[in-house]
PDB file of C-alpha atoms in Angstrom:
ATOM      1  CA  MET F   1       0.002   0.001  -0.002  1.00 59.00           C
ATOM      2  CA  ASP F   2       1.403   3.402  -0.983  1.00 77.00           C
ATOM      3  CA  ILE F   3       1.300   5.763   1.963  1.00 85.00           C
ATOM      4  CA  ASP F   4       0.454   9.414   1.502  1.00 90.00           C
ATOM      5  CA  TRP F   5       2.769  10.682   4.219  1.00 91.00           C
ATOM      6  CA  ASN F   6       1.692  14.266   3.922  1.00 92.00           C
ATOM      7  CA  HIS F   7      -1.893  13.225   4.555  1.00 92.00           C
ATOM      8  CA  GLN F   8      -0.896  10.956   7.441  1.00 93.00           C
ATOM      9  CA  LEU F   9       1.063  13.660   9.223  1.00 94.00           C
ATOM     10  CA  HIS F  10      -1.572  16.311   8.691  1.00 94.00           C
ATOM     11  CA  GLU F  11      -4.346  13.984   9.775  1.00 94.00           C
ATOM     12  CA  GLN F  12      -2.687  13.132  13.112  1.00 94.00           C
ATOM     13  CA  LEU F  13      -3.132  16.691  14.302  1.00 96.00           C
ATOM     14  CA  GLU F  14      -6.245  17.519  12.320  1.00 96.00           C
ATOM     15  CA  TRP F  15      -8.100  14.621  13.940  1.00 95.00           C
ATOM     16  CA  HIS F  16      -7.084  15.785  17.421  1.00 95.00           C
ATOM     17  CA  TRP F  17      -8.075  19.339  16.586  1.00 96.00           C
ATOM     18  CA  ARG F  18     -11.419  18.400  15.037  1.00 96.00           C
ATOM     19  CA  HIS F  19     -12.517  15.693  17.476  1.00 93.00           C
ATOM     20  CA  HIS F  20     -10.806  16.525  20.764  1.00 91.00           C
ATOM     21  CA  LEU F  21      -9.407  19.955  21.190  1.00 96.00           C
ATOM     22  CA  ARG F  22     -11.507  22.456  19.282  1.00 96.00           C
ATOM     23  CA  PRO F  23     -14.952  21.112  20.309  1.00 96.00           C
ATOM     24  CA  ARG F  24     -13.806  21.024  23.933  1.00 95.00           C
ATOM     25  CA  LEU F  25     -12.736  24.658  23.784  1.00 97.00           C
ATOM     26  CA  ALA F  26     -16.065  25.888  22.456  1.00 96.00           C
ATOM     27  CA  GLY F  27     -17.771  28.269  24.863  1.00 96.00           C
ATOM     28  CA  LEU F  28     -14.614  28.918  26.865  1.00 97.00           C
ATOM     29  CA  THR F  29     -15.433  31.689  29.319  1.00 97.00           C
ATOM     30  CA  ASP F  30     -13.139  34.444  30.540  1.00 98.00           C
ATOM     31  CA  ALA F  31     -13.400  32.988  34.054  1.00 97.00           C
ATOM     32  CA  GLU F  32     -12.032  29.669  32.786  1.00 97.00           C
ATOM     33  CA  TYR F  33      -9.428  31.377  30.618  1.00 98.00           C
ATOM     34  CA  PHE F  34      -7.887  33.139  33.625  1.00 98.00           C
ATOM     35  CA  TRP F  35      -8.668  30.458  36.255  1.00 97.00           C
ATOM     36  CA  GLU F  36      -5.798  29.683  38.635  1.00 97.00           C
ATOM     37  CA  PRO F  37      -6.302  26.132  39.909  1.00 95.00           C
ATOM     38  CA  VAL F  38      -3.566  26.406  42.543  1.00 94.00           C
ATOM     39  CA  ALA F  39      -1.663  29.227  44.218  1.00 93.00           C
ATOM     40  CA  ASP F  40       1.085  31.163  42.403  1.00 93.00           C
ATOM     41  CA  CYS F  41       0.158  30.244  38.839  1.00 97.00           C
ATOM     42  CA  TRP F  42       1.678  31.884  35.818  1.00 98.00           C
ATOM     43  CA  ASN F  43      -1.016  33.646  33.822  1.00 98.00           C
ATOM     44  CA  VAL F  44      -1.810  36.308  31.241  1.00 98.00           C
ATOM     45  CA  ARG F  45      -2.480  39.518  33.181  1.00 98.00           C
ATOM     46  CA  SER F  46      -3.540  43.077  32.676  1.00 98.00           C
ATOM     47  CA  ARG F  47      -0.326  45.114  32.258  1.00 97.00           C
ATOM     48  CA  GLY F  48       1.208  46.101  35.595  1.00 97.00           C
ATOM     49  CA  HIS F  49      -0.426  43.277  37.564  1.00 97.00           C
ATOM     50  CA  SER F  50       2.241  40.589  37.217  1.00 97.00           C
ATOM     51  CA  ALA F  51       4.350  39.483  40.169  1.00 96.00           C
ATOM     52  CA  ALA F  52       6.502  37.187  37.996  1.00 96.00           C
ATOM     53  CA  PRO F  53      10.211  37.956  37.388  1.00 96.00           C
ATOM     54  CA  MET F  54       9.331  38.903  33.795  1.00 96.00           C
ATOM     55  CA  ALA F  55       6.078  40.056  32.182  1.00 97.00           C
ATOM     56  CA  VAL F  56       6.291  40.362  28.413  1.00 97.00           C
ATOM     57  CA  GLY F  57       3.982  41.377  25.584  1.00 97.00           C
ATOM     58  CA  SER F  58       3.186  44.475  23.556  1.00 96.00           C
ATOM     59  CA  GLY F  59      -0.460  45.205  24.374  1.00 95.00           C
ATOM     60  CA  ASP F  60      -2.711  45.664  27.382  1.00 98.00           C
ATOM     61  CA  PHE F  61      -1.962  42.143  28.606  1.00 98.00           C
ATOM     62  CA  THR F  62       1.350  40.496  29.474  1.00 98.00           C
ATOM     63  CA  ILE F  63       2.439  36.919  30.074  1.00 98.00           C
ATOM     64  CA  ASP F  64       4.346  35.772  33.182  1.00 98.00           C
ATOM     65  CA  PHE F  65       7.846  34.389  32.621  1.00 96.00           C
ATOM     66  CA  ALA F  66      11.223  33.823  34.195  1.00 96.00           C
ATOM     67  CA  VAL F  67      14.591  32.937  32.717  1.00 94.00           C
ATOM     68  CA  PRO F  68      15.784  30.438  33.743  1.00 94.00           C
ATOM     69  CA  GLU F  69      12.582  28.576  34.503  1.00 92.00           C
ATOM     70  CA  PRO F  70      12.025  28.136  38.259  1.00 93.00           C
ATOM     71  CA  GLU F  71      12.266  24.618  39.645  1.00 90.00           C
ATOM     72  CA  PRO F  72       9.613  23.368  40.131  1.00 88.00           C
ATOM     73  CA  ALA F  73       7.965  25.430  37.379  1.00 91.00           C
ATOM     74  CA  PRO F  74       4.711  27.184  38.337  1.00 95.00           C
ATOM     75  CA  VAL F  75       1.437  25.672  37.192  1.00 96.00           C
ATOM     76  CA  THR F  76       0.145  27.692  34.236  1.00 97.00           C
ATOM     77  CA  THR F  77      -3.402  28.680  33.347  1.00 98.00           C
ATOM     78  CA  ILE F  78      -5.471  28.029  30.238  1.00 98.00           C
ATOM     79  CA  ALA F  79      -4.606  31.559  29.074  1.00 98.00           C
ATOM     80  CA  TRP F  80      -0.871  30.944  29.506  1.00 98.00           C
ATOM     81  CA  ARG F  81      -0.969  27.572  27.758  1.00 98.00           C
ATOM     82  CA  MET F  82      -3.033  28.944  24.870  1.00 98.00           C
ATOM     83  CA  ALA F  83      -0.493  31.743  24.424  1.00 98.00           C
ATOM     84  CA  HIS F  84       2.287  29.145  24.384  1.00 97.00           C
ATOM     85  CA  ILE F  85       0.531  27.220  21.595  1.00 98.00           C
ATOM     86  CA  ILE F  86      -0.343  30.387  19.660  1.00 98.00           C
ATOM     87  CA  VAL F  87       3.097  32.017  19.817  1.00 98.00           C
ATOM     88  CA  GLY F  88       5.681  29.332  20.538  1.00 96.00           C
ATOM     89  CA  ILE F  89       4.228  26.358  18.710  1.00 97.00           C
ATOM     90  CA  PHE F  90       2.246  27.670  15.731  1.00 97.00           C
ATOM     91  CA  GLY F  91       3.220  31.338  15.363  1.00 97.00           C
ATOM     92  CA  GLU F  92       7.007  31.238  15.428  1.00 97.00           C
ATOM     93  CA  ARG F  93       7.060  28.104  13.277  1.00 96.00           C
ATOM     94  CA  ALA F  94       4.619  29.422  10.701  1.00 97.00           C
ATOM     95  CA  ALA F  95       6.779  32.548  10.489  1.00 97.00           C
ATOM     96  CA  SER F  96       9.978  30.512  10.042  1.00 96.00           C
ATOM     97  CA  HIS F  97       8.681  27.946   7.578  1.00 96.00           C
ATOM     98  CA  PHE F  98       5.467  29.064   5.895  1.00 96.00           C
ATOM     99  CA  GLY F  99       5.728  32.837   5.474  1.00 94.00           C
ATOM    100  CA  GLY F 100       3.495  33.657   8.445  1.00 95.00           C
ATOM    101  CA  PRO F 101       3.742  37.023  10.236  1.00 95.00           C
ATOM    102  CA  ALA F 102       6.758  37.531  12.497  1.00 96.00           C
ATOM    103  CA  MET F 103       5.937  36.485  16.045  1.00 96.00           C
ATOM    104  CA  ASP F 104       7.689  36.163  19.388  1.00 96.00           C
ATOM    105  CA  TYR F 105       6.777  36.176  23.075  1.00 96.00           C
ATOM    106  CA  GLN F 106       8.222  39.648  23.685  1.00 96.00           C
ATOM    107  CA  SER F 107       6.176  41.479  21.082  1.00 96.00           C
ATOM    108  CA  PHE F 108       2.954  39.479  20.921  1.00 98.00           C
ATOM    109  CA  GLY F 109      -0.361  41.140  21.795  1.00 98.00           C
ATOM    110  CA  TYR F 110      -1.812  38.683  24.312  1.00 98.00           C
ATOM    111  CA  ALA F 111      -5.568  38.200  24.375  1.00 98.00           C
ATOM    112  CA  GLY F 112      -7.510  39.642  27.293  1.00 98.00           C
ATOM    113  CA  THR F 113     -10.595  37.527  26.601  1.00 98.00           C
ATOM    114  CA  ALA F 114     -11.212  33.865  25.894  1.00 98.00           C
ATOM    115  CA  ALA F 115     -12.930  34.707  22.619  1.00 98.00           C
ATOM    116  CA  GLU F 116      -9.984  36.718  21.356  1.00 98.00           C
ATOM    117  CA  ALA F 117      -7.579  33.942  22.358  1.00 98.00           C
ATOM    118  CA  LEU F 118      -9.691  31.332  20.540  1.00 98.00           C
ATOM    119  CA  GLY F 119      -9.512  33.521  17.427  1.00 98.00           C
ATOM    120  CA  GLN F 120      -5.724  33.694  17.724  1.00 98.00           C
ATOM    121  CA  LEU F 121      -5.560  29.939  18.223  1.00 98.00           C
ATOM    122  CA  ASP F 122      -7.743  29.273  15.184  1.00 98.00           C
ATOM    123  CA  ASP F 123      -5.614  31.607  13.058  1.00 97.00           C
ATOM    124  CA  GLY F 124      -2.415  29.953  14.254  1.00 97.00           C
ATOM    125  CA  TYR F 125      -3.696  26.446  13.650  1.00 97.00           C
ATOM    126  CA  LEU F 126      -4.952  27.316  10.193  1.00 97.00           C
ATOM    127  CA  ARG F 127      -1.689  28.946   9.156  1.00 97.00           C
ATOM    128  CA  TRP F 128       0.411  26.037  10.394  1.00 97.00           C
ATOM    129  CA  SER F 129      -1.816  23.242   9.089  1.00 96.00           C
ATOM    130  CA  GLU F 130      -2.168  24.815   5.657  1.00 96.00           C
ATOM    131  CA  GLY F 131       1.591  25.091   5.505  1.00 96.00           C
ATOM    132  CA  VAL F 132       1.921  21.415   6.357  1.00 96.00           C
ATOM    133  CA  ARG F 133      -0.717  20.473   3.811  1.00 94.00           C
ATOM    134  CA  GLY F 134       1.214  22.373   1.177  1.00 94.00           C
ATOM    135  CA  LEU F 135       4.369  20.307   1.674  1.00 93.00           C
ATOM    136  CA  ASP F 136       4.878  17.548  -0.843  1.00 89.00           C
ATOM    137  CA  ALA F 137       7.090  14.500  -0.404  1.00 89.00           C
ATOM    138  CA  GLU F 138      10.105  16.591  -1.286  1.00 92.00           C
ATOM    139  CA  GLY F 139       9.094  19.307   1.169  1.00 94.00           C
ATOM    140  CA  LEU F 140       8.803  16.786   3.992  1.00 95.00           C
ATOM    141  CA  GLY F 141      12.325  15.620   3.255  1.00 94.00           C
ATOM    142  CA  ARG F 142      13.856  19.091   3.116  1.00 95.00           C
ATOM    143  CA  PRO F 143      16.133  20.042   6.044  1.00 95.00           C
ATOM    144  CA  CYS F 144      14.173  22.336   8.349  1.00 93.00           C
ATOM    145  CA  GLY F 145      16.949  24.921   8.412  1.00 94.00           C
ATOM    146  CA  GLU F 146      18.599  27.395  10.741  1.00 93.00           C
ATOM    147  CA  ALA F 147      15.386  28.492  12.438  1.00 93.00           C
ATOM    148  CA  GLU F 148      15.401  25.152  14.259  1.00 94.00           C
ATOM    149  CA  GLY F 149      18.910  25.564  15.670  1.00 93.00           C
ATOM    150  CA  PRO F 150      20.465  22.197  16.473  1.00 94.00           C
ATOM    151  CA  PHE F 151      17.761  20.469  14.401  1.00 94.00           C
ATOM    152  CA  ALA F 152      18.655  22.424  11.231  1.00 94.00           C
ATOM    153  CA  GLU F 153      19.707  19.285   9.356  1.00 94.00           C
ATOM    154  CA  HIS F 154      16.666  17.249  10.402  1.00 94.00           C
ATOM    155  CA  PRO F 155      13.858  16.815   7.850  1.00 94.00           C
ATOM    156  CA  MET F 156      10.682  18.909   7.940  1.00 95.00           C
ATOM    157  CA  ALA F 157       8.794  15.663   8.603  1.00 95.00           C
ATOM    158  CA  GLU F 158      10.423  15.524  12.023  1.00 95.00           C
ATOM    159  CA  LEU F 159       9.424  19.109  12.785  1.00 96.00           C
ATOM    160  CA  VAL F 160       5.830  18.360  11.758  1.00 96.00           C
ATOM    161  CA  LEU F 161       5.750  15.334  14.064  1.00 96.00           C
ATOM    162  CA  HIS F 162       7.249  17.487  16.841  1.00 96.00           C
ATOM    163  CA  ILE F 163       4.651  20.239  16.431  1.00 96.00           C
ATOM    164  CA  ASN F 164       1.930  17.595  16.396  1.00 96.00           C
ATOM    165  CA  ARG F 165       3.301  16.165  19.646  1.00 96.00           C
ATOM    166  CA  GLU F 166       3.545  19.576  21.300  1.00 96.00           C
ATOM    167  CA  THR F 167       0.044  20.605  20.269  1.00 97.00           C
ATOM    168  CA  ILE F 168      -1.502  17.313  21.367  1.00 96.00           C
ATOM    169  CA  HIS F 169       0.336  17.532  24.700  1.00 96.00           C
ATOM    170  CA  HIS F 170      -0.653  21.098  25.529  1.00 97.00           C
ATOM    171  CA  GLY F 171      -4.117  20.674  24.033  1.00 96.00           C
ATOM    172  CA  ALA F 172      -4.713  17.772  26.426  1.00 96.00           C
ATOM    173  CA  GLU F 173      -3.743  20.034  29.304  1.00 96.00           C
ATOM    174  CA  LEU F 174      -6.288  22.649  28.207  1.00 96.00           C
ATOM    175  CA  CYS F 175      -9.015  20.002  28.109  1.00 95.00           C
ATOM    176  CA  LEU F 176      -8.132  18.694  31.570  1.00 96.00           C
ATOM    177  CA  LEU F 177      -8.079  22.193  33.071  1.00 96.00           C
ATOM    178  CA  ARG F 178     -11.576  22.784  31.687  1.00 95.00           C
ATOM    179  CA  ASP F 179     -12.744  19.481  33.197  1.00 94.00           C
ATOM    180  CA  LEU F 180     -11.295  20.461  36.562  1.00 95.00           C
ATOM    181  CA  TYR F 181     -12.846  23.915  36.401  1.00 95.00           C
ATOM    182  CA  LEU F 182     -16.253  22.370  35.744  1.00 92.00           C
ATOM    183  CA  ARG F 183     -15.929  20.108  38.786  1.00 90.00           C
ATOM    184  CA  ARG F 184     -14.037  22.414  41.124  1.00 86.00           C
ATOM    185  CA  ALA F 185     -15.226  23.022  44.652  1.00 73.00           C
ATOM    186  CA  GLU F 186     -17.024  26.371  44.536  1.00 66.00           C
ATOM    187  CA  ASP F 187     -15.235  29.167  46.341  1.00 53.00           C
TER     188      ASP F 187
ATOM    189  CA  MET V   1      16.544  13.614   1.459  1.00 58.00           C
ATOM    190  CA  GLY V   2      15.158  10.104   1.971  1.00 78.00           C
ATOM    191  CA  ILE V   3      13.069   9.886   5.114  1.00 88.00           C
ATOM    192  CA  ASP V   4      13.373   6.927   7.449  1.00 90.00           C
ATOM    193  CA  TRP V   5       9.677   6.831   8.355  1.00 91.00           C
ATOM    194  CA  ILE V   6       9.954   3.965  10.804  1.00 92.00           C
ATOM    195  CA  HIS V   7      12.498   6.009  12.725  1.00 91.00           C
ATOM    196  CA  GLN V   8      10.344   9.136  12.536  1.00 93.00           C
ATOM    197  CA  LEU V   9       7.188   7.477  13.836  1.00 93.00           C
ATOM    198  CA  HIS V  10       9.038   5.699  16.604  1.00 93.00           C
ATOM    199  CA  ASP V  11      10.964   8.827  17.515  1.00 93.00           C
ATOM    200  CA  GLN V  12       7.811  10.936  17.920  1.00 93.00           C
ATOM    201  CA  LEU V  13       6.691   8.811  20.833  1.00 94.00           C
ATOM    202  CA  ASP V  14      10.083   7.610  22.051  1.00 93.00           C
ATOM    203  CA  ARG V  15      11.393  11.147  22.473  1.00 91.00           C
ATOM    204  CA  TYR V  16       8.261  12.015  24.429  1.00 92.00           C
ATOM    205  CA  TRP V  17       8.587   8.898  26.554  1.00 93.00           C
ATOM    206  CA  GLN V  18      12.320   9.269  27.252  1.00 94.00           C
ATOM    207  CA  ARG V  19      12.465  13.013  27.805  1.00 92.00           C
ATOM    208  CA  GLN V  20       9.058  14.079  29.063  1.00 90.00           C
ATOM    209  CA  LEU V  21       6.659  11.443  30.276  1.00 92.00           C
ATOM    210  CA  ARG V  22       8.800   8.793  31.920  1.00 94.00           C
ATOM    211  CA  PRO V  23      11.097  11.183  33.824  1.00 94.00           C
ATOM    212  CA  ARG V  24       8.038  13.041  35.105  1.00 93.00           C
ATOM    213  CA  LEU V  25       6.524   9.810  36.395  1.00 94.00           C
ATOM    214  CA  SER V  26       9.557   8.774  38.415  1.00 95.00           C
ATOM    215  CA  GLY V  27       8.941   8.837  42.151  1.00 96.00           C
ATOM    216  CA  LEU V  28       5.166   8.716  41.736  1.00 96.00           C
ATOM    217  CA  ALA V  29       3.792   8.233  45.247  1.00 96.00           C
ATOM    218  CA  ASP V  30       0.723   6.113  46.043  1.00 97.00           C
ATOM    219  CA  GLU V  31      -0.989   9.270  47.334  1.00 96.00           C
ATOM    220  CA  GLU V  32      -0.521  10.881  43.952  1.00 96.00           C
ATOM    221  CA  TYR V  33      -1.554   7.730  42.103  1.00 97.00           C
ATOM    222  CA  PHE V  34      -4.916   7.658  43.893  1.00 97.00           C
ATOM    223  CA  TRP V  35      -5.334  11.449  44.367  1.00 96.00           C
ATOM    224  CA  GLU V  36      -8.811  12.790  43.562  1.00 96.00           C
ATOM    225  CA  PRO V  37      -8.458  16.472  42.590  1.00 94.00           C
ATOM    226  CA  VAL V  38     -12.227  17.141  42.574  1.00 93.00           C
ATOM    227  CA  PRO V  39     -15.298  15.382  44.011  1.00 91.00           C
ATOM    228  CA  GLY V  40     -16.840  12.467  42.121  1.00 92.00           C
ATOM    229  CA  CYS V  41     -13.680  11.182  40.414  1.00 96.00           C
ATOM    230  CA  TRP V  42     -13.329   7.811  38.787  1.00 96.00           C
ATOM    231  CA  ASN V  43     -10.403   5.909  40.249  1.00 97.00           C
ATOM    232  CA  VAL V  44      -8.798   2.510  40.715  1.00 97.00           C
ATOM    233  CA  ARG V  45     -10.171   1.178  44.009  1.00 98.00           C
ATOM    234  CA  ARG V  46      -9.921  -1.795  46.296  1.00 97.00           C
ATOM    235  CA  ARG V  47     -12.505  -4.375  45.249  1.00 97.00           C
ATOM    236  CA  GLY V  48     -15.893  -3.682  46.804  1.00 96.00           C
ATOM    237  CA  GLU V  49     -15.240   0.004  47.451  1.00 97.00           C
ATOM    238  CA  SER V  50     -16.409   1.457  44.118  1.00 97.00           C
ATOM    239  CA  THR V  51     -19.646   3.410  43.833  1.00 95.00           C
ATOM    240  CA  ALA V  52     -19.409   3.704  40.007  1.00 95.00           C
ATOM    241  CA  PRO V  53     -22.021   1.961  37.823  1.00 94.00           C
ATOM    242  CA  MET V  54     -19.387  -0.627  36.906  1.00 93.00           C
ATOM    243  CA  ALA V  55     -16.165  -1.691  38.606  1.00 95.00           C
ATOM    244  CA  ILE V  56     -14.086  -4.110  36.593  1.00 93.00           C
ATOM    245  CA  GLY V  57     -10.796  -5.964  36.857  1.00 93.00           C
ATOM    246  CA  ALA V  58      -9.501  -9.376  37.833  1.00 92.00           C
ATOM    247  CA  GLY V  59      -7.512  -8.750  40.984  1.00 94.00           C
ATOM    248  CA  GLU V  60      -7.810  -6.961  44.283  1.00 97.00           C
ATOM    249  CA  PHE V  61      -8.298  -3.618  42.572  1.00 97.00           C
ATOM    250  CA  THR V  62     -10.987  -2.527  40.141  1.00 96.00           C
ATOM    251  CA  VAL V  63     -11.362   0.427  37.776  1.00 95.00           C
ATOM    252  CA  ASP V  64     -14.500   2.637  37.744  1.00 96.00           C
ATOM    253  CA  VAL V  65     -16.384   2.788  34.428  1.00 93.00           C
ATOM    254  CA  ALA V  66     -19.890   3.206  33.021  1.00 93.00           C
ATOM    255  CA  ILE V  67     -21.458   2.420  29.656  1.00 90.00           C
ATOM    256  CA  PRO V  68     -22.356   4.760  28.129  1.00 91.00           C
ATOM    257  CA  ASP V  69     -19.997   7.423  29.429  1.00 88.00           C
ATOM    258  CA  PRO V  70     -21.838   9.906  31.655  1.00 91.00           C
ATOM    259  CA  ASP V  71     -22.052  13.426  30.267  1.00 88.00           C
ATOM    260  CA  PRO V  72     -20.120  15.277  31.533  1.00 85.00           C
ATOM    261  CA  ALA V  73     -17.706  12.427  32.176  1.00 88.00           C
ATOM    262  CA  PRO V  74     -16.162  12.313  35.657  1.00 93.00           C
ATOM    263  CA  VAL V  75     -12.620  13.605  36.137  1.00 94.00           C
ATOM    264  CA  THR V  76     -10.297  10.622  36.410  1.00 95.00           C
ATOM    265  CA  THR V  77      -7.232  10.103  38.584  1.00 97.00           C
ATOM    266  CA  ILE V  78      -3.632   9.347  37.653  1.00 96.00           C
ATOM    267  CA  ALA V  79      -4.341   5.681  38.483  1.00 97.00           C
ATOM    268  CA  TRP V  80      -7.334   5.601  36.144  1.00 96.00           C
ATOM    269  CA  ARG V  81      -5.486   7.328  33.302  1.00 95.00           C
ATOM    270  CA  LEU V  82      -2.443   5.080  33.598  1.00 94.00           C
ATOM    271  CA  ALA V  83      -4.769   2.064  33.477  1.00 94.00           C
ATOM    272  CA  HIS V  84      -6.336   3.502  30.336  1.00 92.00           C
ATOM    273  CA  ILE V  85      -2.922   3.883  28.704  1.00 90.00           C
ATOM    274  CA  ILE V  86      -1.751   0.435  29.830  1.00 90.00           C
ATOM    275  CA  VAL V  87      -4.865  -1.522  28.866  1.00 88.00           C
ATOM    276  CA  GLY V  88      -6.676   0.483  26.211  1.00 78.00           C
ATOM    277  CA  VAL V  89      -3.989   2.328  24.356  1.00 69.00           C
ATOM    278  CA  LEU V  90      -1.067  -0.085  24.437  1.00 67.00           C
ATOM    279  CA  GLY V  91      -2.264  -3.494  25.633  1.00 68.00           C
ATOM    280  CA  ASP V  92      -5.125  -4.205  23.262  1.00 68.00           C
ATOM    281  CA  ARG V  93      -3.150  -2.957  20.290  1.00 68.00           C
ATOM    282  CA  THR V  94      -0.017  -4.890  21.181  1.00 69.00           C
ATOM    283  CA  ALA V  95      -2.148  -7.996  21.367  1.00 68.00           C
ATOM    284  CA  ASN V  96      -3.825  -7.318  18.031  1.00 69.00           C
ATOM    285  CA  HIS V  97      -0.839  -6.302  15.999  1.00 72.00           C
ATOM    286  CA  PHE V  98       2.364  -7.620  17.509  1.00 70.00           C
ATOM    287  CA  GLY V  99       1.354 -11.024  18.893  1.00 68.00           C
ATOM    288  CA  GLY V 100       1.053  -9.810  22.449  1.00 65.00           C
ATOM    289  CA  PRO V 101      -1.112 -11.682  25.006  1.00 61.00           C
ATOM    290  CA  ALA V 102      -5.326 -11.186  23.502  1.00 55.00           C
ATOM    291  CA  ALA V 103     -10.993  -6.061  17.218  1.00 46.00           C
ATOM    292  CA  GLU V 104     -10.243  -3.104  15.621  1.00 50.00           C
ATOM    293  CA  SER V 105     -12.384  -0.901  13.368  1.00 59.00           C
ATOM    294  CA  TRP V 106      -9.207   0.331  11.723  1.00 61.00           C
ATOM    295  CA  GLU V 107      -8.662  -2.850   9.727  1.00 68.00           C
ATOM    296  CA  ASP V 108      -8.596  -1.101   6.346  1.00 70.00           C
ATOM    297  CA  ALA V 109      -6.295   1.734   7.447  1.00 74.00           C
ATOM    298  CA  PRO V 110      -2.545   1.428   6.961  1.00 79.00           C
ATOM    299  CA  MET V 111      -0.515   0.567  10.071  1.00 85.00           C
ATOM    300  CA  THR V 112       0.992   4.035   9.761  1.00 88.00           C
ATOM    301  CA  GLN V 113      -2.308   5.563  10.674  1.00 87.00           C
ATOM    302  CA  LEU V 114      -2.726   3.318  13.703  1.00 88.00           C
ATOM    303  CA  VAL V 115       0.810   4.101  14.913  1.00 90.00           C
ATOM    304  CA  LEU V 116       0.155   7.841  14.581  1.00 92.00           C
ATOM    305  CA  HIS V 117      -3.130   7.375  16.446  1.00 91.00           C
ATOM    306  CA  ILE V 118      -1.505   5.476  19.310  1.00 90.00           C
ATOM    307  CA  ASN V 119       1.210   8.116  19.513  1.00 91.00           C
ATOM    308  CA  ARG V 120      -1.484  10.796  19.701  1.00 93.00           C
ATOM    309  CA  GLU V 121      -3.449   8.958  22.375  1.00 91.00           C
ATOM    310  CA  LYS V 122      -0.423   8.323  24.497  1.00 92.00           C
ATOM    311  CA  ILE V 123       0.831  11.906  24.223  1.00 93.00           C
ATOM    312  CA  HIS V 124      -2.628  13.223  25.086  1.00 94.00           C
ATOM    313  CA  HIS V 125      -3.148  11.066  28.171  1.00 93.00           C
ATOM    314  CA  GLY V 126       0.489  11.360  29.181  1.00 93.00           C
ATOM    315  CA  ALA V 127       0.079  15.136  29.257  1.00 94.00           C
ATOM    316  CA  GLU V 128      -2.925  14.785  31.535  1.00 95.00           C
ATOM    317  CA  VAL V 129      -0.990  12.617  33.974  1.00 94.00           C
ATOM    318  CA  CYS V 130       1.871  15.142  34.042  1.00 94.00           C
ATOM    319  CA  LEU V 131      -0.508  18.017  34.722  1.00 95.00           C
ATOM    320  CA  LEU V 132      -2.210  16.092  37.538  1.00 95.00           C
ATOM    321  CA  ARG V 133       1.205  15.566  39.135  1.00 94.00           C
ATOM    322  CA  ASP V 134       1.910  19.297  38.843  1.00 94.00           C
ATOM    323  CA  LEU V 135      -1.422  20.143  40.449  1.00 94.00           C
ATOM    324  CA  TYR V 136      -0.827  17.621  43.240  1.00 93.00           C
ATOM    325  CA  LEU V 137       2.572  19.162  43.954  1.00 91.00           C
ATOM    326  CA  HIS V 138       1.112  22.682  44.134  1.00 90.00           C
ATOM    327  CA  ARG V 139      -2.217  21.849  45.767  1.00 86.00           C
ATOM    328  CA  ALA V 140      -3.351  23.624  48.907  1.00 75.00           C
ATOM    329  CA  VAL V 141      -2.643  21.076  51.615  1.00 68.00           C
ATOM    330  CA  GLY V 142      -6.018  20.134  53.090  1.00 53.00           C
TER     331      GLY V 142
END
């Protein structure tokens, strides 16, 4: 059986997006978006309200950070994890590999509402997945280049599988946080 | 560049297993394994102690389930999710496809698709287990 690798790789993430992640994010409220399930979470916050060592972003909202990462790392909120997927997973990679707009954590305009963040997530997913769909067999075999640092010589196929893994991993966290929010003990 | 697809598919999960999931499971305490982060969880329980519609398993411990799944489904513990990975994600498929000890609606799909599916399932549930450990570590001590 001839395998359409481009389809197979695209479908791994598309299936997760269509059947798991995106339906389970529908109706996300601002209260869930900013919910801190434990003390001292990292979050997206209105500018000037962060107590983290670093608070970056270009708009009215900033994201909590520290370099190097504290040990143990703080638990992060749905807002923080969505920003990580939007900027670090889809945005920077779409910019490097598929002609997407330049994006980084420092300059990104973080969403102050769940609806705005869902729009950013949808845009990011679309840009990345259309880029992947546009790769042919030769494109999957092409080295992924300097943007990927020590992985420069590795094939694009490996980067696609990595982005799939990252998105599935962090998407699962978003789903679980929503489940916990739904069942949390009321304050 | 020729792509070694067997390596790529294996590496997607193996890298996750070696660098993320397995290291983050080391030192898992029994309290974490059975921890119920919210009321009404499904868990693995000593036989006879389940209040779920069904409690199944062969030994001294059973796993809570119901058919059909309640909506919304209960939050499940680390123990429950590990059991799901061990039995549902890996065990049944190992039996079906690699001559392990024990039916699949995927019979017309290429093995590639099943491997990518199992990778996806394991990454998804592995992420949940990691997050539950993080929440346990940072929980308000009751």
